[in-house]
């Protein structure tokens, strides 16, 4: 009968695809034990040794250590429990490897110095709580103490990156760049200035709660003008400029005059900081959102149109 079949170590090697040396190694450690010995003293194994060795090879390929494998094949440990624990450990290793790959990719692409590489490595390995504190510090520096705090609550949420547990390399790279950008003092100053402008506008208008963002208004009216190829300095641009300034005048409760147009031009210039746009591009990558449309063309058009109409 098949169950009574005995194999020499050489025959067992042929049936399992393992080397004689490997089987002897497992046998010496009690993972697969010989059923008996031949008259000449050689080890002989039963058919159960084939199944045990197949299982051992599979578990070794999955990365389990020999002491754990022995406990599994001896049924001291449940294989599902061991598999679950090992899968969790592998998930951690995969995340670490993703982070390392992202940092190395960034170093290769950016030609980073050793100091920059160390900074990227530190940023990539921050825990979720540490990442939240880092971004929280940036948002506090930008919006902290402003009177329009309720109106900014949604803005702050929309500017918060949420790196997933198992990020893609691109998401890690985006997070590292975003974290570096958020620590840039000049960028913080620029975003703070935009927030202060918005708070001042809300205070002047006397409105409470959310209102349509000036950037959305500009995009809505100037986008078609750009698509139509209207030159911002041409007379045909005047009606579009008039719509923008009328909206801004209504928002502030002030007359649509040269001073207001000059103020709007400065406001849009501040909003047209390429670092601001880059922040939102990176944020979209980290959070898995669709890439935002660039507002630089409509801002450029609007500022040029306003400037040419506010010159003395």
CSV table of C-alpha atoms in Angstrom, one decimal:
chain,number,residue,atom,x,y,z
A,1,UNK,CA,0.0,0.0,0.0
A,2,UNK,CA,1.0,3.6,-0.7
A,3,UNK,CA,0.9,4.5,3.0
A,4,UNK,CA,3.5,1.7,3.8
A,5,UNK,CA,6.0,3.0,1.2
A,6,UNK,CA,9.3,4.0,2.5
A,7,UNK,CA,11.8,6.3,0.8
A,8,UNK,CA,15.5,6.7,1.1
A,9,UNK,CA,16.7,10.3,1.5
A,10,UNK,CA,17.8,10.3,-2.2
A,11,UNK,CA,14.3,9.1,-3.3
A,12,UNK,CA,12.7,11.7,-1.1
A,13,UNK,CA,14.8,14.4,-2.7
A,14,UNK,CA,13.7,13.3,-6.2
A,15,UNK,CA,10.0,13.4,-5.1
A,16,UNK,CA,10.1,16.8,-3.4
A,17,UNK,CA,12.6,18.6,-5.6
A,18,UNK,CA,14.7,19.4,-2.5
A,19,UNK,CA,18.4,18.6,-2.2
A,20,UNK,CA,19.6,15.7,0.0
A,21,UNK,CA,21.6,18.3,2.0
A,22,UNK,CA,18.4,20.3,2.6
A,23,UNK,CA,16.4,17.3,3.7
A,24,UNK,CA,19.2,16.2,6.0
A,25,UNK,CA,19.3,19.7,7.5
A,26,UNK,CA,15.5,19.6,8.2
A,27,UNK,CA,15.8,16.1,9.5
A,28,UNK,CA,18.6,17.1,11.9
A,29,UNK,CA,16.3,19.8,13.3
A,30,UNK,CA,13.4,17.6,13.8
A,31,UNK,CA,11.2,19.2,11.2
A,32,UNK,CA,10.9,16.0,9.3
A,33,UNK,CA,11.9,12.8,11.1
A,34,UNK,CA,12.9,9.5,9.6
A,35,UNK,CA,10.5,6.6,10.0
A,36,UNK,CA,13.3,4.1,10.4
A,37,UNK,CA,16.8,3.3,9.3
A,38,UNK,CA,17.9,0.8,6.8
A,39,UNK,CA,20.1,-2.2,7.8
A,40,UNK,CA,23.1,-0.1,6.6
A,41,UNK,CA,22.0,2.7,9.0
A,42,UNK,CA,20.6,5.1,6.3
A,43,UNK,CA,17.5,7.1,7.1
A,44,UNK,CA,14.3,6.1,5.5
A,45,UNK,CA,11.1,8.1,5.5
A,46,UNK,CA,7.4,7.5,5.2
A,47,UNK,CA,5.0,9.1,2.7
A,48,UNK,CA,4.0,11.7,5.3
A,49,UNK,CA,7.5,13.1,4.9
A,50,UNK,CA,6.7,14.2,1.4
A,51,UNK,CA,3.7,16.2,2.5
A,52,UNK,CA,5.6,17.8,5.4
A,53,UNK,CA,8.5,18.8,3.2
A,54,UNK,CA,6.1,20.3,0.6
A,55,UNK,CA,4.6,22.4,3.4
A,56,UNK,CA,8.0,23.3,4.8
A,57,UNK,CA,9.2,24.5,1.3
A,58,UNK,CA,6.1,26.6,0.9
A,59,UNK,CA,6.4,28.2,4.3
A,60,UNK,CA,10.1,28.9,3.8
A,61,UNK,CA,9.3,30.6,0.5
A,62,UNK,CA,6.8,32.8,2.4
A,63,UNK,CA,9.5,33.8,4.7
A,64,UNK,CA,8.7,31.9,8.0
A,65,UNK,CA,11.5,31.0,10.2
A,66,UNK,CA,12.4,27.4,11.0
A,67,UNK,CA,11.3,27.4,14.7
A,68,UNK,CA,7.8,28.6,13.6
A,69,UNK,CA,7.7,26.1,10.8
A,70,UNK,CA,8.5,23.3,13.1
A,71,UNK,CA,5.7,24.3,15.5
A,72,UNK,CA,3.3,24.5,12.5
A,73,UNK,CA,4.1,21.1,11.1
A,74,UNK,CA,3.9,19.6,14.6
A,75,UNK,CA,0.5,21.3,14.9
A,76,UNK,CA,1.6,23.2,17.9
A,77,UNK,CA,0.5,26.4,16.1
A,78,UNK,CA,-2.5,27.0,13.9
A,79,UNK,CA,-1.4,27.7,10.3
A,80,UNK,CA,-4.2,30.4,9.8
A,81,UNK,CA,-2.9,32.2,12.9
A,82,UNK,CA,0.7,32.1,11.8
A,83,UNK,CA,-0.4,33.2,8.3
A,84,UNK,CA,-2.3,36.2,9.7
A,85,UNK,CA,0.6,37.3,11.9
A,86,UNK,CA,3.1,36.9,9.1
A,87,UNK,CA,0.9,38.8,6.6
A,88,UNK,CA,0.7,41.7,9.1
A,89,UNK,CA,4.5,41.7,9.5
A,90,UNK,CA,4.9,41.6,5.7
A,91,UNK,CA,2.5,44.6,5.4
A,92,UNK,CA,4.8,46.6,7.6
A,93,UNK,CA,7.8,45.5,5.6
A,94,UNK,CA,6.1,46.4,2.4
A,95,UNK,CA,5.3,49.9,3.7
A,96,UNK,CA,8.9,50.4,4.8
A,97,UNK,CA,10.2,49.3,1.4
A,98,UNK,CA,7.8,51.6,-0.3
A,99,UNK,CA,9.1,54.5,1.7
A,100,UNK,CA,12.7,53.6,1.0
A,101,UNK,CA,12.0,53.2,-2.7
A,102,UNK,CA,10.3,56.6,-2.7
A,103,UNK,CA,13.2,58.3,-1.0
A,104,UNK,CA,15.7,56.7,-3.3
A,105,UNK,CA,13.7,57.6,-6.4
A,106,UNK,CA,13.5,61.2,-5.2
A,107,UNK,CA,17.2,61.3,-4.6
A,108,UNK,CA,17.9,59.9,-8.0
A,109,UNK,CA,15.6,62.3,-9.7
A,110,UNK,CA,16.5,65.4,-7.7
A,111,UNK,CA,20.2,64.9,-7.3
A,112,UNK,CA,19.8,65.5,-3.6
A,113,UNK,CA,22.6,66.3,-1.2
A,114,UNK,CA,23.2,64.0,1.8
A,115,UNK,CA,21.4,66.5,4.1
A,116,UNK,CA,18.4,66.6,1.8
A,117,UNK,CA,18.3,62.8,1.6
A,118,UNK,CA,18.3,62.6,5.4
A,119,UNK,CA,15.4,65.1,5.6
A,120,UNK,CA,13.4,63.2,3.0
A,121,UNK,CA,14.0,59.9,4.8
A,122,UNK,CA,12.8,61.5,8.1
A,123,UNK,CA,9.7,63.0,6.6
A,124,UNK,CA,8.8,59.8,4.8
A,125,UNK,CA,9.0,57.7,8.0
A,126,UNK,CA,6.8,60.0,10.2
A,127,UNK,CA,3.9,58.3,11.9
A,128,UNK,CA,0.3,59.4,11.1
A,129,UNK,CA,0.2,61.4,14.3
A,130,UNK,CA,3.5,63.1,13.5
A,131,UNK,CA,2.3,63.9,10.0
A,132,UNK,CA,-0.9,65.5,11.4
A,133,UNK,CA,1.1,67.5,13.9
A,134,UNK,CA,3.5,68.8,11.1
A,135,UNK,CA,0.6,69.8,8.8
A,136,UNK,CA,-1.4,71.1,11.8
A,137,UNK,CA,1.5,73.4,12.7
A,138,UNK,CA,1.5,74.7,9.1
A,139,UNK,CA,-2.2,75.4,9.1
A,140,UNK,CA,-2.1,77.0,12.5
A,141,UNK,CA,0.7,79.3,11.3
A,142,UNK,CA,-1.4,80.3,8.3
A,143,UNK,CA,-4.9,80.6,9.8
A,144,UNK,CA,-4.4,80.9,13.5
A,145,UNK,CA,-5.9,83.9,15.2
A,146,UNK,CA,-7.9,85.1,12.2
A,147,UNK,CA,-11.4,86.4,13.0
A,148,UNK,CA,-13.0,84.4,10.1
A,149,UNK,CA,-12.1,81.1,11.8
A,150,UNK,CA,-15.5,79.4,11.1
A,151,UNK,CA,-15.2,80.2,7.4
A,152,UNK,CA,-11.6,78.8,7.3
A,153,UNK,CA,-12.5,75.5,9.0
A,154,UNK,CA,-13.5,73.9,5.7
A,155,UNK,CA,-10.5,75.4,3.9
A,156,UNK,CA,-8.2,73.9,6.5
A,157,UNK,CA,-9.8,70.5,6.1
A,158,UNK,CA,-9.5,70.8,2.3
A,159,UNK,CA,-5.8,71.5,2.7
A,160,UNK,CA,-5.0,68.5,4.9
A,161,UNK,CA,-3.1,65.6,3.3
A,162,UNK,CA,-4.2,62.1,4.3
A,163,UNK,CA,-1.4,59.6,3.3
A,164,UNK,CA,-3.0,56.1,3.0
A,165,UNK,CA,-1.7,53.1,5.0
A,166,UNK,CA,-0.3,51.5,1.8
A,167,UNK,CA,0.7,54.5,-0.4
A,168,UNK,CA,2.0,54.3,-3.9
A,169,UNK,CA,5.5,55.6,-4.5
A,170,UNK,CA,4.1,58.7,-6.2
A,171,UNK,CA,2.0,59.5,-3.0
A,172,UNK,CA,5.0,59.2,-0.8
A,173,UNK,CA,7.1,61.4,-3.1
A,174,UNK,CA,4.2,64.0,-3.1
A,175,UNK,CA,3.9,63.8,0.7
A,176,UNK,CA,7.6,64.5,1.2
A,177,UNK,CA,7.6,67.5,-1.2
A,178,UNK,CA,4.4,68.8,0.4
A,179,UNK,CA,5.9,68.5,3.9
A,180,UNK,CA,9.0,70.3,2.8
A,181,UNK,CA,6.9,73.0,1.1
A,182,UNK,CA,4.7,73.5,4.3
A,183,UNK,CA,7.9,74.2,6.3
A,184,UNK,CA,9.1,76.9,3.8
A,185,UNK,CA,8.9,80.3,5.7
A,186,UNK,CA,8.3,82.3,2.5
A,187,UNK,CA,5.5,80.0,1.5
A,188,UNK,CA,3.9,80.2,4.9
A,189,UNK,CA,4.1,84.0,4.8
A,190,UNK,CA,2.4,84.1,1.3
A,191,UNK,CA,-0.4,81.8,2.3
A,192,UNK,CA,-0.9,83.7,5.5
A,193,UNK,CA,-1.2,86.9,3.5
A,194,UNK,CA,-3.9,85.3,1.3
A,195,UNK,CA,-5.8,84.2,4.4
A,196,UNK,CA,-5.6,87.7,5.9
A,197,UNK,CA,-6.8,89.2,2.7
A,198,UNK,CA,-9.8,86.8,2.8
A,199,UNK,CA,-10.5,87.6,6.4
A,200,UNK,CA,-10.4,91.3,5.8
A,201,UNK,CA,-12.7,91.0,2.8
A,202,UNK,CA,-15.2,89.0,5.0
A,203,UNK,CA,-15.0,91.6,7.7
A,204,UNK,CA,-15.6,94.4,5.3
A,205,UNK,CA,-18.5,92.7,3.7
A,206,UNK,CA,-20.1,91.7,7.0
A,207,UNK,CA,-21.0,88.3,5.7
A,208,UNK,CA,-20.9,85.2,7.9
A,209,UNK,CA,-20.3,81.7,6.7
A,210,UNK,CA,-19.0,80.3,3.4
A,211,UNK,CA,-19.2,82.4,0.2
A,212,UNK,CA,-18.1,81.9,-3.4
A,213,UNK,CA,-14.3,82.1,-3.6
A,214,UNK,CA,-12.9,84.9,-5.7
A,215,UNK,CA,-10.8,82.4,-7.6
A,216,UNK,CA,-13.9,80.5,-8.7
A,217,UNK,CA,-15.4,83.8,-9.9
A,218,UNK,CA,-12.3,84.6,-11.9
A,219,UNK,CA,-12.1,81.1,-13.4
A,220,UNK,CA,-15.8,81.2,-14.4
A,221,UNK,CA,-15.6,84.5,-16.3
A,222,UNK,CA,-12.0,84.6,-17.5
A,223,UNK,CA,-11.8,80.9,-18.7
A,224,UNK,CA,-14.1,81.5,-21.7
A,225,UNK,CA,-12.2,84.7,-22.6
A,226,UNK,CA,-9.0,82.7,-22.7
A,227,UNK,CA,-10.6,80.0,-24.7
A,228,UNK,CA,-11.8,82.6,-27.2
A,229,UNK,CA,-8.4,84.2,-27.5
A,230,UNK,CA,-9.4,87.6,-26.1
A,231,UNK,CA,-6.4,89.8,-25.4
A,232,UNK,CA,-6.5,91.1,-21.8
A,233,UNK,CA,-5.4,94.6,-23.0
A,234,UNK,CA,-7.9,94.8,-25.9
A,235,UNK,CA,-11.2,96.7,-25.6
A,236,UNK,CA,-13.1,93.4,-26.0
A,237,UNK,CA,-11.8,92.4,-22.5
A,238,UNK,CA,-13.5,95.4,-20.8
A,239,UNK,CA,-16.9,93.7,-20.2
A,240,UNK,CA,-15.1,90.8,-18.5
A,241,UNK,CA,-13.0,93.0,-16.3
A,242,UNK,CA,-16.2,95.0,-15.4
A,243,UNK,CA,-17.9,91.8,-14.3
A,244,UNK,CA,-15.0,90.9,-12.0
A,245,UNK,CA,-14.7,94.3,-10.5
A,246,UNK,CA,-18.4,94.6,-10.0
A,247,UNK,CA,-18.5,91.4,-8.1
A,248,UNK,CA,-15.5,92.5,-6.0
A,249,UNK,CA,-17.1,95.9,-5.3
A,250,UNK,CA,-20.3,94.2,-4.3
A,251,UNK,CA,-18.4,91.8,-2.0
A,252,UNK,CA,-16.7,94.6,-0.2
A,253,UNK,CA,-19.6,97.1,-0.3
A,254,UNK,CA,-17.3,99.6,-2.0
A,255,UNK,CA,-17.4,101.6,-5.3
A,256,UNK,CA,-15.9,100.1,-8.4
A,257,UNK,CA,-13.1,102.6,-8.9
A,258,UNK,CA,-9.3,102.6,-9.6
A,259,UNK,CA,-8.4,101.9,-6.0
A,260,UNK,CA,-10.7,98.8,-5.9
A,261,UNK,CA,-9.3,97.5,-9.2
A,262,UNK,CA,-5.8,98.0,-8.0
A,263,UNK,CA,-6.6,96.1,-4.8
A,264,UNK,CA,-8.1,93.2,-6.8
A,265,UNK,CA,-5.0,93.0,-9.0
A,266,UNK,CA,-2.8,92.7,-5.9
A,267,UNK,CA,-5.2,90.1,-4.4
A,268,UNK,CA,-5.0,88.0,-7.6
A,269,UNK,CA,-1.2,88.4,-7.8
A,270,UNK,CA,-0.9,87.0,-4.3
A,271,UNK,CA,-3.1,84.1,-5.2
A,272,UNK,CA,-1.1,83.4,-8.3
A,273,UNK,CA,1.9,82.1,-6.3
A,274,UNK,CA,3.1,79.0,-8.1
A,275,UNK,CA,3.9,77.4,-4.8
A,276,UNK,CA,0.2,77.6,-3.8
A,277,UNK,CA,-0.7,75.8,-7.0
A,278,UNK,CA,2.0,73.2,-6.4
A,279,UNK,CA,0.7,72.6,-2.9
A,280,UNK,CA,-2.8,71.7,-4.2
A,281,UNK,CA,-1.3,69.5,-7.0
A,282,UNK,CA,0.7,67.5,-4.4
A,283,UNK,CA,-2.3,67.4,-2.1
A,284,UNK,CA,-4.4,65.8,-4.9
A,285,UNK,CA,-1.7,63.1,-5.4
A,286,UNK,CA,-1.4,62.3,-1.7
A,287,UNK,CA,-5.2,62.1,-1.2
A,288,UNK,CA,-5.9,60.3,-4.4
A,289,UNK,CA,-8.0,63.2,-5.8
A,290,UNK,CA,-8.3,64.3,-9.5
A,291,UNK,CA,-5.5,66.7,-10.5
A,292,UNK,CA,-6.7,70.3,-10.0
A,293,UNK,CA,-7.0,72.5,-13.1
A,294,UNK,CA,-4.2,75.2,-13.2
A,295,UNK,CA,-5.6,78.7,-12.4
A,296,UNK,CA,-2.3,80.4,-13.4
A,297,UNK,CA,-3.6,81.3,-16.9
A,298,UNK,CA,-6.8,83.0,-15.7
A,299,UNK,CA,-4.9,84.8,-12.9
A,300,UNK,CA,-2.2,86.0,-15.4
A,301,UNK,CA,-4.9,87.3,-17.7
A,302,UNK,CA,-6.9,89.0,-15.0
A,303,UNK,CA,-3.9,90.7,-13.4
A,304,UNK,CA,-2.7,92.0,-16.8
A,305,UNK,CA,-6.2,93.2,-17.7
A,306,UNK,CA,-6.5,95.0,-14.4
A,307,UNK,CA,-3.1,96.5,-14.4
A,308,UNK,CA,-3.5,98.1,-17.8
A,309,UNK,CA,-6.7,99.7,-16.7
A,310,UNK,CA,-5.3,101.1,-13.4
A,311,UNK,CA,-2.3,102.9,-14.9
A,312,UNK,CA,-2.3,106.6,-14.4
